[in-house]
Amino acid sequence: MSKKILLVSGHTSGYNYSEATGVNEGDLNIDMVKRTAPLLSSYTDVTLYPIERDMYKDNANGCLQVNLRAFDYIFEWHHNASNGQARGTSVQLHTNYRGGISVEQTIANNLAAIGFKKRGTNGIVRRSDLLNMRTCLAIGVDYALLETCFYDNAADMAIYNANKQRIAEAVANGIISAFGLSGGGVTGARAATVVGCTALNVRETPNGTIMGSVRGGSNVYIVGFGKDSDGDTWHKVQAGSMVGYVWPKYIG
Ligand SMILES: [Zn+2]
């Protein structure tokens, strides 16, 4: 079973700053979709909504950057705020959505296992006031929004900061296992750095067409491997929104 999945980071870099915890929601959301995309990409077809854009604003302005109907599942990542008072995690669905919630319930359970209190009904919150959620319901594309935890609450953020990769895996594993995208879970993509060159070519296939490049010193995630026609092994990496093959000599 394969699904076309769109991962969305709510807001943009720097948005929704909390003086209490010194973090901003936009960067937390971007970090999480960057961690989750490579975990999912070994199992299914995953696309990142451009992380430098705000999908809500694009939707409101009629300039969405992707065709939402092209996806089977849209997952939008957020972190919650409540003047430091509230805590916990919730996966949010439209009040009138009548489809199954096994993916969302699994994600809520996985996040609760890391230490976050479940909000709403066993971690599921229903609402009807969000534009992207309403748009997806109207066109019949399954959509969920995660409020991971409260970014303005020090206790939630202590759990969060100690478990970032586990949180990404909790979400990826929920999607993979509840959709039946494979029999197993995710062990985690390995973070790495581009070394020994100023720009490293990223290719569509091992030794194939160049799709772009990443600067020396950039962070990438190794998500798999592939052999070219000479039998040489290339690394499959996630670099920003690009997923492609690079020569392993320049990955450290
Ligand atoms: Zn948000």
Tab-separated table of C-alpha atoms and ligand atoms in Angstrom:
chain	number	residue	atom	x	y	z
A	1	MET	CA	0.000	0.000	0.000
A	2	SER	CA	1.313	3.408	-0.950
A	3	LYS	CA	-0.095	6.835	-0.208
A	4	LYS	CA	0.784	10.232	-1.594
A	5	ILE	CA	1.404	12.302	1.525
A	6	LEU	CA	1.798	16.069	1.826
A	7	LEU	CA	3.661	17.267	4.932
A	8	VAL	CA	2.994	20.885	5.869
A	9	SER	CA	4.909	23.020	8.383
A	10	GLY	CA	2.499	25.509	9.925
A	11	HIS	CA	3.617	29.173	9.599
A	12	THR	CA	7.091	30.245	8.503
A	13	SER	CA	10.488	30.609	10.163
A	14	GLY	CA	10.439	32.924	13.182
A	15	TYR	CA	6.648	32.998	13.542
A	16	ASN	CA	4.974	32.888	17.015
A	17	TYR	CA	7.867	33.564	19.393
A	18	SER	CA	7.564	32.699	23.087
A	19	GLU	CA	9.586	34.814	25.510
A	20	ALA	CA	8.991	32.251	28.244
A	21	THR	CA	10.755	29.423	26.404
A	22	GLY	CA	12.817	31.360	23.839
A	23	VAL	CA	11.580	29.361	20.860
A	24	ASN	CA	9.286	30.165	17.970
A	25	GLU	CA	6.626	27.871	16.585
A	26	GLY	CA	7.529	28.332	12.928
A	27	ASP	CA	11.042	26.930	13.324
A	28	LEU	CA	9.816	24.036	15.488
A	29	ASN	CA	7.292	23.078	12.796
A	30	ILE	CA	9.911	23.283	10.035
A	31	ASP	CA	12.383	21.176	12.027
A	32	MET	CA	9.744	18.484	12.551
A	33	VAL	CA	8.672	18.176	8.907
A	34	LYS	CA	12.350	18.025	7.923
A	35	ARG	CA	12.843	15.157	10.366
A	36	THR	CA	9.656	13.328	9.366
A	37	ALA	CA	9.914	13.524	5.572
A	38	PRO	CA	13.002	11.303	5.277
A	39	LEU	CA	11.503	8.797	7.709
A	40	LEU	CA	8.412	8.454	5.504
A	41	SER	CA	10.204	8.607	2.159
A	42	SER	CA	11.524	5.059	2.456
A	43	TYR	CA	7.944	3.820	2.775
A	44	THR	CA	5.757	6.037	0.629
A	45	ASP	CA	5.560	9.054	-1.646
A	46	VAL	CA	6.039	12.150	0.513
A	47	THR	CA	6.078	15.822	-0.488
A	48	LEU	CA	6.963	18.809	1.679
A	49	TYR	CA	4.852	21.918	1.200
A	50	PRO	CA	7.497	24.638	0.527
A	51	ILE	CA	8.834	25.348	4.022
A	52	GLU	CA	9.497	29.022	3.253
A	53	ARG	CA	5.751	29.527	2.629
A	54	ASP	CA	2.661	29.546	4.858
A	55	MET	CA	0.085	27.180	3.380
A	56	TYR	CA	-2.748	28.863	5.292
A	57	LYS	CA	-1.869	32.258	3.787
A	58	ASP	CA	-1.422	30.733	0.327
A	59	ASN	CA	-4.836	29.090	0.639
A	60	ALA	CA	-6.461	32.329	1.846
A	61	ASN	CA	-4.804	34.218	-1.014
A	62	GLY	CA	-5.736	31.635	-3.641
A	63	CYS	CA	-2.113	30.787	-4.470
A	64	LEU	CA	-1.592	27.272	-3.100
A	65	GLN	CA	1.725	25.897	-4.364
A	66	VAL	CA	0.475	22.335	-4.861
A	67	ASN	CA	-2.696	20.672	-6.092
A	68	LEU	CA	-4.226	19.318	-2.882
A	69	ARG	CA	-6.291	16.791	-4.841
A	70	ALA	CA	-3.063	15.067	-5.885
A	71	PHE	CA	-2.606	13.781	-2.320
A	72	ASP	CA	-4.167	10.952	-0.330
A	73	TYR	CA	-3.260	12.420	3.054
A	74	ILE	CA	-2.268	15.880	4.243
A	75	PHE	CA	-0.582	16.287	7.617
A	76	GLU	CA	0.018	19.788	8.984
A	77	TRP	CA	2.477	20.260	11.805
A	78	HIS	CA	1.965	22.832	14.594
A	79	HIS	CA	2.835	23.516	18.222
A	80	ASN	CA	0.289	24.966	20.607
A	81	ALA	CA	0.319	28.055	22.873
A	82	SER	CA	-1.713	29.180	25.870
A	83	ASN	CA	0.293	31.769	27.864
A	84	GLY	CA	2.326	28.937	29.344
A	85	GLN	CA	-0.663	27.525	31.190
A	86	ALA	CA	-1.761	24.463	29.199
A	87	ARG	CA	0.138	21.295	28.339
A	88	GLY	CA	-0.257	18.272	26.137
A	89	THR	CA	-0.707	16.953	22.621
A	90	SER	CA	-3.684	16.754	20.270
A	91	VAL	CA	-4.327	15.553	16.747
A	92	GLN	CA	-7.053	17.710	15.257
A	93	LEU	CA	-9.708	16.681	12.736
A	94	HIS	CA	-12.681	18.461	11.241
A	95	THR	CA	-15.890	18.078	13.239
A	96	ASN	CA	-17.673	16.744	10.158
A	97	TYR	CA	-14.925	14.363	9.022
A	98	ARG	CA	-16.458	10.880	9.053
A	99	GLY	CA	-13.475	8.781	7.959
A	100	GLY	CA	-11.402	6.510	10.154
A	101	ILE	CA	-9.055	7.961	12.760
A	102	SER	CA	-6.638	5.069	13.237
A	103	VAL	CA	-3.650	7.078	11.973
A	104	GLU	CA	-4.442	10.030	14.224
A	105	GLN	CA	-5.165	7.843	17.249
A	106	THR	CA	-1.895	5.964	16.751
A	107	ILE	CA	0.039	9.243	16.525
A	108	ALA	CA	-1.637	10.540	19.708
A	109	ASN	CA	-0.842	7.292	21.503
A	110	ASN	CA	2.779	7.352	20.292
A	111	LEU	CA	3.244	10.941	21.484
A	112	ALA	CA	1.630	10.155	24.831
A	113	ALA	CA	4.141	7.321	25.246
A	114	ILE	CA	6.924	9.939	25.042
A	115	GLY	CA	5.341	11.820	27.944
A	116	PHE	CA	2.785	14.307	26.571
A	117	LYS	CA	-0.666	14.449	28.143
A	118	LYS	CA	-3.478	13.647	25.696
A	119	ARG	CA	-5.900	16.524	25.197
A	120	GLY	CA	-9.481	16.317	23.906
A	121	THR	CA	-10.970	12.854	23.543
A	122	ASN	CA	-8.046	10.475	24.067
A	123	GLY	CA	-5.778	12.903	22.215
A	124	ILE	CA	-8.205	13.737	19.375
A	125	VAL	CA	-9.712	17.233	19.075
A	126	ARG	CA	-12.533	18.053	16.655
A	127	ARG	CA	-12.963	21.580	15.278
A	128	SER	CA	-14.303	23.368	12.229
A	129	ASP	CA	-12.653	26.815	12.318
A	130	LEU	CA	-9.449	26.169	10.343
A	131	LEU	CA	-9.224	27.056	6.656
A	132	ASN	CA	-6.882	24.296	5.441
A	133	MET	CA	-8.927	21.709	7.330
A	134	ARG	CA	-12.166	22.993	5.817
A	135	THR	CA	-10.679	23.094	2.317
A	136	CYS	CA	-9.513	19.478	2.531
A	137	LEU	CA	-12.866	18.297	3.879
A	138	ALA	CA	-14.634	20.078	1.012
A	139	ILE	CA	-12.520	18.331	-1.650
A	140	GLY	CA	-12.541	14.962	0.120
A	141	VAL	CA	-8.825	14.711	0.926
A	142	ASP	CA	-7.977	13.287	4.364
A	143	TYR	CA	-6.312	15.926	6.539
A	144	ALA	CA	-5.053	16.116	10.104
A	145	LEU	CA	-3.347	18.874	12.083
A	146	LEU	CA	-1.001	18.089	14.951
A	147	GLU	CA	-0.560	20.411	17.923
A	148	THR	CA	2.536	18.555	19.139
A	149	CYS	CA	2.727	20.165	22.583
A	150	PHE	CA	2.761	23.699	24.034
A	151	TYR	CA	5.853	25.591	22.868
A	152	ASP	CA	5.268	28.299	25.527
A	153	ASN	CA	5.226	25.784	28.401
A	154	ALA	CA	8.612	24.961	29.946
A	155	ALA	CA	7.624	21.473	31.118
A	156	ASP	CA	6.291	20.450	27.697
A	157	MET	CA	9.387	21.885	26.028
A	158	ALA	CA	11.697	19.972	28.377
A	159	ILE	CA	10.112	16.734	27.146
A	160	TYR	CA	10.183	18.030	23.584
A	161	ASN	CA	13.840	19.069	23.545
A	162	ALA	CA	14.933	15.715	24.933
A	163	ASN	CA	12.920	13.734	22.371
A	164	LYS	CA	12.865	15.569	19.025
A	165	GLN	CA	13.788	12.609	16.849
A	166	ARG	CA	11.488	10.298	18.829
A	167	ILE	CA	8.625	12.736	18.220
A	168	ALA	CA	9.282	12.701	14.472
A	169	GLU	CA	9.432	8.891	14.602
A	170	ALA	CA	6.184	8.762	16.631
A	171	VAL	CA	4.387	10.596	13.854
A	172	ALA	CA	6.084	8.759	10.983
A	173	ASN	CA	5.466	5.384	12.619
A	174	GLY	CA	1.813	6.278	13.212
A	175	ILE	CA	1.325	7.099	9.542
A	176	ILE	CA	3.301	4.071	8.338
A	177	SER	CA	1.734	1.512	10.645
A	178	ALA	CA	-1.902	2.682	10.640
A	179	PHE	CA	-1.968	3.080	6.851
A	180	GLY	CA	-0.157	-0.251	6.504
A	181	LEU	CA	2.566	1.327	4.388
A	182	SER	CA	4.906	-1.456	5.459
A	183	GLY	CA	5.145	-4.187	8.023
A	184	GLY	CA	7.751	-2.497	10.146
A	185	GLY	CA	8.518	0.711	11.920
A	186	VAL	CA	11.135	3.320	11.295
A	187	THR	CA	14.569	3.062	12.807
A	188	GLY	CA	15.456	6.645	11.957
A	189	ALA	CA	17.242	8.379	9.131
A	190	ARG	CA	20.826	9.335	9.903
A	191	ALA	CA	21.754	13.011	10.005
A	192	ALA	CA	24.944	13.867	8.124
A	193	THR	CA	26.878	16.836	6.713
A	194	VAL	CA	28.186	17.708	3.242
A	195	VAL	CA	31.991	17.794	3.531
A	196	GLY	CA	35.010	18.269	1.245
A	197	CYS	CA	33.313	20.270	-1.487
A	198	THR	CA	31.629	23.648	-1.977
A	199	ALA	CA	28.529	22.239	-3.721
A	200	LEU	CA	27.464	18.610	-3.954
A	201	ASN	CA	25.269	17.498	-6.865
A	202	VAL	CA	21.993	15.747	-6.005
A	203	ARG	CA	20.811	13.322	-8.695
A	204	GLU	CA	17.450	11.774	-9.539
A	205	THR	CA	18.990	8.277	-9.688
A	206	PRO	CA	22.442	6.902	-8.738
A	207	ASN	CA	24.866	8.732	-11.137
A	208	GLY	CA	21.764	10.031	-13.009
A	209	THR	CA	20.395	13.431	-13.960
A	210	ILE	CA	21.361	16.288	-11.626
A	211	MET	CA	18.303	17.778	-9.924
A	212	GLY	CA	20.115	20.359	-7.808
A	213	SER	CA	22.956	20.772	-5.336
A	214	VAL	CA	23.602	21.310	-1.640
A	215	ARG	CA	26.279	23.606	-0.232
A	216	GLY	CA	29.292	22.270	1.640
A	217	GLY	CA	28.564	22.232	5.374
A	218	SER	CA	24.813	21.715	4.884
A	219	ASN	CA	22.941	19.162	6.922
A	220	VAL	CA	21.260	16.282	5.072
A	221	TYR	CA	19.586	13.062	6.110
A	222	ILE	CA	20.657	9.699	4.716
A	223	VAL	CA	17.400	7.910	3.941
A	224	GLY	CA	18.618	5.032	1.765
A	225	PHE	CA	21.124	3.714	-0.749
A	226	GLY	CA	21.211	2.844	-4.436
A	227	LYS	CA	23.677	1.299	-6.922
A	228	ASP	CA	24.645	2.761	-10.306
A	229	SER	CA	25.348	0.696	-13.459
A	230	ASP	CA	28.992	0.244	-12.375
A	231	GLY	CA	27.826	-1.299	-9.107
A	232	ASP	CA	28.967	1.678	-7.037
A	233	THR	CA	26.796	2.554	-4.039
A	234	TRP	CA	25.330	6.057	-3.711
A	235	HIS	CA	23.645	7.622	-0.688
A	236	LYS	CA	19.997	8.598	-1.013
A	237	VAL	CA	19.588	11.823	0.994
A	238	GLN	CA	16.937	14.312	1.971
A	239	ALA	CA	18.286	17.840	1.554
A	240	GLY	CA	15.626	20.428	2.334
A	241	SER	CA	12.701	19.529	0.106
A	242	MET	CA	14.939	17.542	-2.305
A	243	VAL	CA	15.322	13.785	-2.125
A	244	GLY	CA	18.004	12.340	-4.390
A	245	TYR	CA	21.328	10.544	-4.700
A	246	VAL	CA	24.775	11.885	-3.836
A	247	TRP	CA	28.304	10.479	-4.043
A	248	PRO	CA	29.126	9.193	-0.541
A	249	LYS	CA	32.706	10.531	-0.458
A	250	TYR	CA	31.270	13.983	0.317
A	251	ILE	CA	28.947	12.878	3.123
A	252	GLY	CA	30.438	12.892	6.615
B	1	ZN	ZN	0.441	26.982	14.747
